[in-house]
């Protein structure tokens, strides 16, 4: 991994003083779209905190979970968050993101639990899906087991996640509160009705729930919110020079976990990431956007979905996401 | 409803606007799009209507023709269309039928949420299933809708499921219903067919008291009069009185739907940082302030909150004044639905989750109800019966309830009520009288969609088994 910052000034804005809440003037005039979505998400978080015993917030250092953290601040400050942060670390993450993850948790003064996929593998609970000799292999499947183990170990009954319905068409079907059986499985044909903003968080024995407060946000909403709130992001979200290889139409960062194969040439390109996930399956996009405003402009004009452009795991089959969720995936 | 002045936050994006405007030429296009997206307001729309009337095809058509389908999604749908139907036209329903079982059976099972923005408006589209078996999923999708599009198959006209869904929409307090008379291509755009359906849907809507209705002929399959006008016949000319479906969605006025009159603030969460508080930056609150801090967090359900206003805390009836309204971003001069805020009272009174702040002049006795009558949509295989014990979740309160009587049940064909049925079966709708262990601060649903709504929970299974709208 050899990221060199692109020429020029800082790639992300410094945290700024709080900004006024209303994009549209007096409250009686109605809320802007973003503020309506924000208010809905805060409501969801407070309901879950009030009705469930032991929630956790899945924090990966990615943009969606960074937004979740800000929403948690909006929901609970000046109190502490009524839940710890939890990251399932495949061991193949970007250094910049891990650094950011730890720093952000410390700045917030909140507890961060890191569950390592490596530990699950070392304990012999799953076989390592990643094999340096097999291009395209990853620990994507194994992280589900690590998540389920962490849920059990800490007794979590609810996990907040930053998934959005616009990401993928199986996700478009999922409730804000998504109930999972003992094995973490989602049963899409038998979801609990979810009327108005009345969430029924009562669990059956062995069940737990994934909660998606930003279900109704689009990728562009997330970026615009980050811009309005001046949220800091890991530097890889902005254009930087990086050594990459082209594989199956995607650009992958060269790293200790992903080495060029026969016939692949390493190129140094100006790229940024649309999502941050596991280094072995997350693609970069070519870009020169070094400011939030430039990124927002590019996202508004893009013709490819976030997952389609950057996630190898969703390209496997027509129902890849649905199948993974049935097995306990986020 | 466009927002003329984006206000102080516009500064956050002015760089993007500014640079783009200065750039000129084609480079301005994306940025111009981005800034119009920023000012969009939000309309929640749900589809309804019988199986195969074309709801999913319509949503797909809306997304496709307004160029909101991204290249990789389209490729996926094109490939799936070929696999299922052979070479030919793209099956746009596959854009929303996201579950394997849905694609296999060619029907919608559960709600799909899709998002799109055109001009000044953003839409959350809930594509609901038409099948009777999945009525509860239709109710889920429509419960938050500002507007429901009821599809009618031109060949079949208004059938029982059309009535049922129109009725559910009206029960759910949806004030704007658009009847999309679909598959007009299959009746050769016959005006008589359209007029007959127009007459019938208008009659039903009047009977149900739906305040704002429109009837629009379309072909979702061919894309006629959905986003693009295509070739509509002379009896549906290209003028303002005959909008396309999207044209109508973009202009329908919904700003008066909110209740700004009756103050209702259900307390969700008490913010009490106390020891170990987390004012990490240490800028805003002094240690002393944090020690005594006691804020009531919640989402405004109705009316307007202002500092200085006298309020009552229900059900206790204790009175105080609003000292200030806080958010992470600072204090607010006022707050209205659906804002999430934290309220401070002047006096140190006892307030906890489940209490509701209301205006000082309200009749507390009338608002706090231990007995309610409500229209209930029943969603469980096991029928609702008199004497049954259930949990009611209403605003932020969950309490034990007992079904006193099932007063009537709706005949979905005639829309008439039959008195004193023996209960409500799956997907039935009827009026029920319920007694409550703890009083609820309740309004008629048609006055406030938040304080008038509740869900019913089975204590044994923890399932949500019904939705209720208070009379
Ligand atoms: N000729 C014609 N066929 C249509 C039109 N709209 C939809 N169809 C067809 O009607 C069938 C059902 O369409 P869907 O969109 O799946 O119907 P639906 O209302 O979503 O059905 P459920 O969700 O299962 O209730 C499909 O074969 C469509 O191609 C139309 O305008 N004209
Ligand atoms: Mg459908």
mmCIF file of C-alpha atoms in Angstrom, chain A residues 5-322:
data_model
loop_
_atom_site.group_PDB
_atom_site.id
_atom_site.type_symbol
_atom_site.label_atom_id
_atom_site.label_comp_id
_atom_site.label_asym_id
_atom_site.label_seq_id
_atom_site.Cartn_x
_atom_site.Cartn_y
_atom_site.Cartn_z
ATOM 1 C CA UNK A 5 -1.309 12.523 -1.025
ATOM 2 C CA UNK A 6 -2.214 14.329 -4.208
ATOM 3 C CA UNK A 7 -0.582 17.666 -4.699
ATOM 4 C CA UNK A 8 -2.208 20.554 -2.931
ATOM 5 C CA UNK A 9 -3.791 21.428 0.333
ATOM 6 C CA UNK A 10 -5.568 19.315 2.963
ATOM 7 C CA UNK A 11 -7.974 16.867 1.429
ATOM 8 C CA UNK A 12 -10.755 17.226 3.915
ATOM 9 C CA UNK A 13 -12.196 20.131 5.858
ATOM 10 C CA UNK A 14 -11.406 20.552 9.509
ATOM 11 C CA UNK A 15 -14.315 20.092 11.893
ATOM 12 C CA UNK A 16 -16.045 23.406 12.216
ATOM 13 C CA UNK A 17 -18.286 25.145 14.684
ATOM 14 C CA UNK A 18 -21.870 23.836 14.808
ATOM 15 C CA UNK A 19 -23.989 25.102 11.982
ATOM 16 C CA UNK A 20 -27.579 26.293 12.132
ATOM 17 C CA UNK A 21 -30.026 23.446 11.798
ATOM 18 C CA UNK A 22 -32.522 24.718 9.307
ATOM 19 C CA UNK A 23 -31.937 24.755 5.642
ATOM 20 C CA UNK A 24 -35.348 26.251 5.027
ATOM 21 C CA UNK A 25 -35.921 28.927 7.614
ATOM 22 C CA UNK A 26 -38.549 28.697 10.352
ATOM 23 C CA UNK A 27 -39.669 25.290 11.543
ATOM 24 C CA UNK A 28 -43.242 25.965 10.527
ATOM 25 C CA UNK A 29 -42.151 26.365 6.907
ATOM 26 C CA UNK A 30 -41.144 22.706 6.757
ATOM 27 C CA UNK A 31 -37.844 20.921 6.894
ATOM 28 C CA UNK A 32 -35.452 20.432 4.050
ATOM 29 C CA UNK A 33 -35.141 16.889 2.804
ATOM 30 C CA UNK A 34 -31.872 16.288 4.621
ATOM 31 C CA UNK A 35 -33.193 17.624 7.898
ATOM 32 C CA UNK A 36 -36.335 15.498 7.574
ATOM 33 C CA UNK A 37 -34.171 12.421 7.010
ATOM 34 C CA UNK A 38 -31.950 13.410 9.909
ATOM 35 C CA UNK A 39 -34.904 13.810 12.214
ATOM 36 C CA UNK A 40 -36.279 10.404 11.231
ATOM 37 C CA UNK A 41 -32.904 8.774 11.931
ATOM 38 C CA UNK A 42 -32.557 10.428 15.338
ATOM 39 C CA UNK A 43 -36.015 9.200 16.230
ATOM 40 C CA UNK A 44 -35.073 5.641 15.284
ATOM 41 C CA UNK A 45 -31.889 5.742 17.352
ATOM 42 C CA UNK A 46 -33.662 7.030 20.433
ATOM 43 C CA UNK A 47 -36.409 4.420 20.137
ATOM 44 C CA UNK A 48 -33.895 1.610 19.958
ATOM 45 C CA UNK A 49 -31.872 2.986 22.851
ATOM 46 C CA UNK A 50 -35.038 3.218 24.924
ATOM 47 C CA UNK A 51 -36.549 -0.154 24.049
ATOM 48 C CA UNK A 52 -33.625 -2.518 23.657
ATOM 49 C CA UNK A 53 -31.283 -3.595 26.383
ATOM 50 C CA UNK A 54 -27.863 -3.725 24.784
ATOM 51 C CA UNK A 55 -27.433 -2.025 21.453
ATOM 52 C CA UNK A 56 -24.143 -1.474 19.639
ATOM 53 C CA UNK A 57 -23.292 0.765 16.713
ATOM 54 C CA UNK A 58 -21.349 -0.817 13.872
ATOM 55 C CA UNK A 59 -18.602 1.659 13.079
ATOM 56 C CA UNK A 60 -16.238 0.856 10.247
ATOM 57 C CA UNK A 61 -14.741 4.275 9.618
ATOM 58 C CA UNK A 62 -16.741 4.456 6.377
ATOM 59 C CA UNK A 63 -18.877 7.403 5.376
ATOM 60 C CA UNK A 64 -22.239 5.880 6.276
ATOM 61 C CA UNK A 65 -21.139 4.931 9.757
ATOM 62 C CA UNK A 66 -19.502 8.335 10.175
ATOM 63 C CA UNK A 67 -22.929 9.804 9.496
ATOM 64 C CA UNK A 68 -24.389 7.403 12.079
ATOM 65 C CA UNK A 69 -21.965 8.734 14.661
ATOM 66 C CA UNK A 70 -23.024 12.288 13.990
ATOM 67 C CA UNK A 71 -26.665 11.253 14.266
ATOM 68 C CA UNK A 72 -25.894 9.564 17.592
ATOM 69 C CA UNK A 73 -24.353 12.811 18.804
ATOM 70 C CA UNK A 74 -27.502 14.619 17.723
ATOM 71 C CA UNK A 75 -29.666 12.065 19.492
ATOM 72 C CA UNK A 76 -27.830 11.740 22.822
ATOM 73 C CA UNK A 77 -25.444 14.630 23.513
ATOM 74 C CA UNK A 78 -24.490 15.957 25.954
ATOM 75 C CA UNK A 79 -25.055 12.481 27.334
ATOM 76 C CA UNK A 80 -22.867 9.550 26.432
ATOM 77 C CA UNK A 81 -23.983 7.206 23.706
ATOM 78 C CA UNK A 82 -26.060 4.481 25.319
ATOM 79 C CA UNK A 83 -24.073 1.904 23.351
ATOM 80 C CA UNK A 84 -20.490 1.069 22.421
ATOM 81 C CA UNK A 85 -19.088 1.158 18.894
ATOM 82 C CA UNK A 86 -18.263 -2.168 17.277
ATOM 83 C CA UNK A 87 -16.015 -2.816 14.308
ATOM 84 C CA UNK A 88 -15.602 -6.172 12.630
ATOM 85 C CA UNK A 89 -12.078 -5.991 11.263
ATOM 86 C CA UNK A 90 -11.146 -8.410 8.498
ATOM 87 C CA UNK A 91 -7.477 -7.547 8.945
ATOM 88 C CA UNK A 92 -7.448 -6.261 5.376
ATOM 89 C CA UNK A 93 -8.499 -2.707 5.933
ATOM 90 C CA UNK A 94 -6.943 0.534 4.816
ATOM 91 C CA UNK A 95 -4.479 1.908 7.367
ATOM 92 C CA UNK A 96 -5.930 5.377 6.890
ATOM 93 C CA UNK A 97 -9.370 4.114 7.804
ATOM 94 C CA UNK A 98 -8.231 2.237 10.903
ATOM 95 C CA UNK A 99 -6.341 5.271 12.085
ATOM 96 C CA UNK A 100 -9.411 7.385 11.515
ATOM 97 C CA UNK A 101 -11.658 4.843 13.267
ATOM 98 C CA UNK A 102 -9.547 4.884 16.429
ATOM 99 C CA UNK A 103 -9.113 8.626 16.445
ATOM 100 C CA UNK A 104 -12.788 9.359 15.918
ATOM 101 C CA UNK A 105 -13.844 7.003 18.722
ATOM 102 C CA UNK A 106 -11.309 8.671 21.034
ATOM 103 C CA UNK A 107 -12.460 12.161 20.078
ATOM 104 C CA UNK A 108 -16.015 11.196 20.882
ATOM 105 C CA UNK A 109 -14.930 9.621 24.146
ATOM 106 C CA UNK A 110 -16.922 6.488 23.321
ATOM 107 C CA UNK A 111 -15.935 2.871 23.760
ATOM 108 C CA UNK A 112 -14.814 1.013 20.634
ATOM 109 C CA UNK A 113 -14.829 -2.769 20.486
ATOM 110 C CA UNK A 114 -12.848 -4.306 17.642
ATOM 111 C CA UNK A 115 -13.709 -7.898 16.743
ATOM 112 C CA UNK A 116 -10.986 -9.481 14.628
ATOM 113 C CA UNK A 117 -11.823 -11.965 11.911
ATOM 114 C CA UNK A 118 -8.281 -13.274 12.423
ATOM 115 C CA UNK A 119 -9.254 -14.366 15.946
ATOM 116 C CA UNK A 120 -12.245 -16.282 14.644
ATOM 117 C CA UNK A 121 -9.963 -17.998 12.148
ATOM 118 C CA UNK A 122 -7.286 -18.712 14.792
ATOM 119 C CA UNK A 123 -9.914 -20.270 17.039
ATOM 120 C CA UNK A 124 -10.761 -22.595 14.216
ATOM 121 C CA UNK A 125 -14.333 -21.374 13.991
ATOM 122 C CA UNK A 126 -14.094 -20.571 10.296
ATOM 123 C CA UNK A 127 -11.605 -21.297 7.552
ATOM 124 C CA UNK A 128 -9.867 -18.299 6.049
ATOM 125 C CA UNK A 129 -11.589 -17.402 2.797
ATOM 126 C CA UNK A 130 -8.647 -15.298 1.783
ATOM 127 C CA UNK A 131 -5.837 -16.956 -0.099
ATOM 128 C CA UNK A 132 -3.106 -14.744 -1.520
ATOM 129 C CA UNK A 133 -2.723 -17.162 -4.396
ATOM 130 C CA UNK A 134 -6.389 -16.823 -5.389
ATOM 131 C CA UNK A 135 -7.188 -13.405 -6.807
ATOM 132 C CA UNK A 136 -10.643 -12.230 -5.780
ATOM 133 C CA UNK A 137 -10.650 -14.239 -2.566
ATOM 134 C CA UNK A 138 -11.548 -12.393 0.616
ATOM 135 C CA UNK A 139 -12.748 -12.703 4.190
ATOM 136 C CA UNK A 140 -16.097 -11.265 3.289
ATOM 137 C CA UNK A 141 -17.961 -14.436 4.307
ATOM 138 C CA UNK A 142 -16.005 -14.907 7.518
ATOM 139 C CA UNK A 143 -16.826 -11.497 8.918
ATOM 140 C CA UNK A 144 -20.403 -12.638 9.420
ATOM 141 C CA UNK A 145 -19.203 -15.284 11.902
ATOM 142 C CA UNK A 146 -17.056 -12.766 13.742
ATOM 143 C CA UNK A 147 -19.997 -10.391 13.975
ATOM 144 C CA UNK A 148 -22.288 -13.112 15.321
ATOM 145 C CA UNK A 149 -19.638 -14.140 17.842
ATOM 146 C CA UNK A 150 -19.240 -10.555 19.028
ATOM 147 C CA UNK A 151 -22.999 -10.183 19.331
ATOM 148 C CA UNK A 152 -23.099 -13.292 21.478
ATOM 149 C CA UNK A 153 -20.045 -12.504 23.546
ATOM 150 C CA UNK A 154 -21.258 -9.031 24.486
ATOM 151 C CA UNK A 155 -24.930 -9.922 24.605
ATOM 152 C CA UNK A 156 -25.912 -7.292 22.049
ATOM 153 C CA UNK A 157 -29.559 -7.379 21.101
ATOM 154 C CA UNK A 158 -29.470 -4.607 18.500
ATOM 155 C CA UNK A 159 -26.805 -3.411 16.077
ATOM 156 C CA UNK A 160 -27.098 -0.086 14.285
ATOM 157 C CA UNK A 161 -25.791 -0.271 10.750
ATOM 158 C CA UNK A 162 -25.346 2.325 8.045
ATOM 159 C CA UNK A 163 -26.921 0.314 5.212
ATOM 160 C CA UNK A 164 -29.131 2.234 2.826
ATOM 161 C CA UNK A 165 -31.989 0.970 0.705
ATOM 162 C CA UNK A 166 -30.630 2.625 -2.415
ATOM 163 C CA UNK A 167 -27.540 0.422 -2.346
ATOM 164 C CA UNK A 168 -29.015 -2.745 -3.698
ATOM 165 C CA UNK A 169 -32.441 -4.126 -4.529
ATOM 166 C CA UNK A 170 -32.587 -6.710 -1.731
ATOM 167 C CA UNK A 171 -31.698 -3.972 0.730
ATOM 168 C CA UNK A 172 -34.502 -1.923 -0.812
ATOM 169 C CA UNK A 173 -36.831 -4.510 0.700
ATOM 170 C CA UNK A 174 -35.498 -4.464 4.209
ATOM 171 C CA UNK A 175 -37.246 -2.832 7.132
ATOM 172 C CA UNK A 176 -35.557 -0.185 9.253
ATOM 173 C CA UNK A 177 -35.645 -2.760 12.040
ATOM 174 C CA UNK A 178 -34.518 -6.036 10.511
ATOM 175 C CA UNK A 179 -34.977 -9.053 12.749
ATOM 176 C CA UNK A 180 -32.462 -11.849 12.641
ATOM 177 C CA UNK A 181 -32.745 -15.369 13.983
ATOM 178 C CA UNK A 182 -30.232 -17.156 16.150
ATOM 179 C CA UNK A 183 -27.957 -17.589 13.150
ATOM 180 C CA UNK A 184 -28.212 -13.961 12.123
ATOM 181 C CA UNK A 185 -30.422 -14.913 9.191
ATOM 182 C CA UNK A 186 -32.884 -12.550 7.535
ATOM 183 C CA UNK A 187 -36.183 -13.982 6.332
ATOM 184 C CA UNK A 188 -37.295 -11.561 3.640
ATOM 185 C CA UNK A 189 -40.628 -13.280 3.070
ATOM 186 C CA UNK A 190 -41.700 -12.907 6.649
ATOM 187 C CA UNK A 191 -40.804 -9.430 7.822
ATOM 188 C CA UNK A 192 -42.595 -7.790 10.702
ATOM 189 C CA UNK A 193 -44.977 -5.043 9.575
ATOM 190 C CA UNK A 194 -43.472 -1.621 10.285
ATOM 191 C CA UNK A 195 -46.186 0.983 10.453
ATOM 192 C CA UNK A 196 -45.702 4.745 10.760
ATOM 193 C CA UNK A 197 -42.774 5.494 13.030
ATOM 194 C CA UNK A 198 -43.929 2.954 15.612
ATOM 195 C CA UNK A 199 -41.140 0.425 15.945
ATOM 196 C CA UNK A 200 -41.822 -2.839 17.716
ATOM 197 C CA UNK A 201 -38.443 -3.815 19.098
ATOM 198 C CA UNK A 202 -39.598 -6.842 21.066
ATOM 199 C CA UNK A 203 -37.425 -9.855 20.425
ATOM 200 C CA UNK A 204 -38.106 -13.548 20.544
ATOM 201 C CA UNK A 205 -35.711 -15.854 22.299
ATOM 202 C CA UNK A 206 -32.436 -15.930 20.402
ATOM 203 C CA UNK A 207 -33.384 -13.113 18.057
ATOM 204 C CA UNK A 208 -31.535 -9.879 17.608
ATOM 205 C CA UNK A 209 -32.181 -6.923 15.395
ATOM 206 C CA UNK A 210 -30.183 -4.894 12.907
ATOM 207 C CA UNK A 211 -31.314 -1.299 12.794
ATOM 208 C CA UNK A 212 -30.740 0.940 9.798
ATOM 209 C CA UNK A 213 -31.503 4.559 10.724
ATOM 210 C CA UNK A 214 -30.378 5.920 7.339
ATOM 211 C CA UNK A 215 -32.366 3.397 5.287
ATOM 212 C CA UNK A 216 -34.078 6.191 3.385
ATOM 213 C CA UNK A 217 -30.942 8.151 2.517
ATOM 214 C CA UNK A 218 -29.360 7.986 -0.904
ATOM 215 C CA UNK A 219 -25.638 8.059 -1.496
ATOM 216 C CA UNK A 220 -25.967 11.673 -2.557
ATOM 217 C CA UNK A 221 -27.877 12.526 0.622
ATOM 218 C CA UNK A 222 -25.019 11.074 2.661
ATOM 219 C CA UNK A 223 -22.438 13.134 0.815
ATOM 220 C CA UNK A 224 -24.502 16.285 1.043
ATOM 221 C CA UNK A 225 -25.025 15.724 4.740
ATOM 222 C CA UNK A 226 -21.297 15.250 5.229
ATOM 223 C CA UNK A 227 -20.778 18.535 3.398
ATOM 224 C CA UNK A 228 -23.421 20.404 5.384
ATOM 225 C CA UNK A 229 -22.197 19.009 8.680
ATOM 226 C CA UNK A 230 -18.561 19.366 7.682
ATOM 227 C CA UNK A 231 -17.795 15.865 8.842
ATOM 228 C CA UNK A 232 -14.252 14.671 8.594
ATOM 229 C CA UNK A 233 -13.665 11.608 6.429
ATOM 230 C CA UNK A 234 -10.726 9.240 6.041
ATOM 231 C CA UNK A 235 -8.419 10.639 3.391
ATOM 232 C CA UNK A 236 -9.019 7.792 0.933
ATOM 233 C CA UNK A 237 -12.430 9.286 0.095
ATOM 234 C CA UNK A 238 -10.621 12.082 -1.708
ATOM 235 C CA UNK A 239 -8.447 11.864 -4.783
ATOM 236 C CA UNK A 240 -4.924 10.705 -4.112
ATOM 237 C CA UNK A 241 -2.218 8.930 -6.085
ATOM 238 C CA UNK A 242 -2.184 5.215 -5.545
ATOM 239 C CA UNK A 243 -0.699 2.114 -7.103
ATOM 240 C CA UNK A 244 -3.517 0.083 -8.564
ATOM 241 C CA UNK A 245 -4.140 -2.869 -10.845
ATOM 242 C CA UNK A 246 -7.060 -3.352 -13.194
ATOM 243 C CA UNK A 247 -9.006 -6.539 -12.582
ATOM 244 C CA UNK A 248 -12.484 -7.430 -13.908
ATOM 245 C CA UNK A 249 -13.079 -3.829 -14.826
ATOM 246 C CA UNK A 250 -12.238 -2.539 -11.370
ATOM 247 C CA UNK A 251 -9.249 -0.741 -9.905
ATOM 248 C CA UNK A 252 -7.753 -2.414 -6.866
ATOM 249 C CA UNK A 253 -5.120 -0.944 -4.589
ATOM 250 C CA UNK A 254 -1.875 -2.852 -4.529
ATOM 251 C CA UNK A 255 -1.222 -3.896 -0.936
ATOM 252 C CA UNK A 256 0.377 -6.731 1.026
ATOM 253 C CA UNK A 257 -2.970 -8.495 0.596
ATOM 254 C CA UNK A 258 -3.392 -7.844 -3.069
ATOM 255 C CA UNK A 259 -0.424 -8.313 -5.347
ATOM 256 C CA UNK A 260 -0.383 -7.959 -9.123
ATOM 257 C CA UNK A 261 -0.904 -11.265 -10.940
ATOM 258 C CA UNK A 262 0.746 -12.488 -14.106
ATOM 259 C CA UNK A 263 -0.026 -10.091 -16.888
ATOM 260 C CA UNK A 264 -1.332 -7.311 -14.661
ATOM 261 C CA UNK A 265 0.520 -4.033 -14.688
ATOM 262 C CA UNK A 266 0.731 -1.708 -11.746
ATOM 263 C CA UNK A 267 -0.361 1.811 -12.568
ATOM 264 C CA UNK A 268 -0.165 4.911 -10.434
ATOM 265 C CA UNK A 269 -3.431 6.781 -10.810
ATOM 266 C CA UNK A 270 -5.340 9.533 -9.098
ATOM 267 C CA UNK A 271 -8.211 7.719 -7.410
ATOM 268 C CA UNK A 272 -10.704 8.016 -4.591
ATOM 269 C CA UNK A 273 -13.002 5.510 -2.891
ATOM 270 C CA UNK A 274 -16.785 5.611 -2.878
ATOM 271 C CA UNK A 275 -17.027 3.042 -0.120
ATOM 272 C CA UNK A 276 -14.398 1.785 2.231
ATOM 273 C CA UNK A 277 -14.420 -1.908 2.771
ATOM 274 C CA UNK A 278 -11.987 -4.713 2.687
ATOM 275 C CA UNK A 279 -8.935 -3.877 0.550
ATOM 276 C CA UNK A 280 -9.271 -7.149 -1.319
ATOM 277 C CA UNK A 281 -12.737 -6.491 -2.704
ATOM 278 C CA UNK A 282 -13.222 -2.734 -2.742
ATOM 279 C CA UNK A 283 -12.496 -0.928 -5.962
ATOM 280 C CA UNK A 284 -11.346 2.659 -6.387
ATOM 281 C CA UNK A 285 -12.659 5.145 -8.920
ATOM 282 C CA UNK A 286 -10.474 7.419 -10.997
ATOM 283 C CA UNK A 287 -10.996 10.948 -9.846
ATOM 284 C CA UNK A 288 -9.325 14.247 -9.211
ATOM 285 C CA UNK A 289 -11.901 15.430 -6.685
ATOM 286 C CA UNK A 290 -10.018 16.613 -3.634
ATOM 287 C CA UNK A 291 -12.782 18.546 -1.884
ATOM 288 C CA UNK A 292 -16.177 17.509 -0.611
ATOM 289 C CA UNK A 293 -17.841 19.855 -3.052
ATOM 290 C CA UNK A 294 -16.035 18.225 -5.950
ATOM 291 C CA UNK A 295 -16.942 14.755 -4.731
ATOM 292 C CA UNK A 296 -20.602 15.729 -4.346
ATOM 293 C CA UNK A 297 -20.572 17.048 -7.894
ATOM 294 C CA UNK A 298 -19.084 13.798 -9.203
ATOM 295 C CA UNK A 299 -21.527 11.639 -7.263
ATOM 296 C CA UNK A 300 -24.477 13.664 -8.542
ATOM 297 C CA UNK A 301 -23.346 12.984 -12.105
ATOM 298 C CA UNK A 302 -22.370 9.323 -11.785
ATOM 299 C CA UNK A 303 -24.052 6.717 -13.946
ATOM 300 C CA UNK A 304 -23.074 3.637 -11.923
ATOM 301 C CA UNK A 305 -24.232 2.601 -8.453
ATOM 302 C CA UNK A 306 -21.905 2.661 -5.506
ATOM 303 C CA UNK A 307 -21.835 -1.090 -5.084
ATOM 304 C CA UNK A 308 -21.710 -1.784 -8.809
ATOM 305 C CA UNK A 309 -18.682 0.412 -9.222
ATOM 306 C CA UNK A 310 -16.737 -0.646 -6.194
ATOM 307 C CA UNK A 311 -17.853 -3.919 -4.656
ATOM 308 C CA UNK A 312 -16.798 -7.238 -6.108
ATOM 309 C CA UNK A 313 -18.945 -9.174 -3.619
ATOM 310 C CA UNK A 314 -22.196 -8.061 -5.214
ATOM 311 C CA UNK A 315 -21.290 -9.107 -8.698
ATOM 312 C CA UNK A 316 -21.359 -12.792 -8.005
ATOM 313 C CA UNK A 317 -25.012 -13.490 -8.782
ATOM 314 C CA UNK A 318 -28.401 -11.937 -9.200
ATOM 315 C CA UNK A 319 -29.245 -12.437 -5.530
ATOM 316 C CA UNK A 320 -25.794 -12.160 -3.951
ATOM 317 C CA UNK A 321 -26.850 -9.657 -1.318
ATOM 318 C CA UNK A 322 -30.092 -11.431 -0.440
#
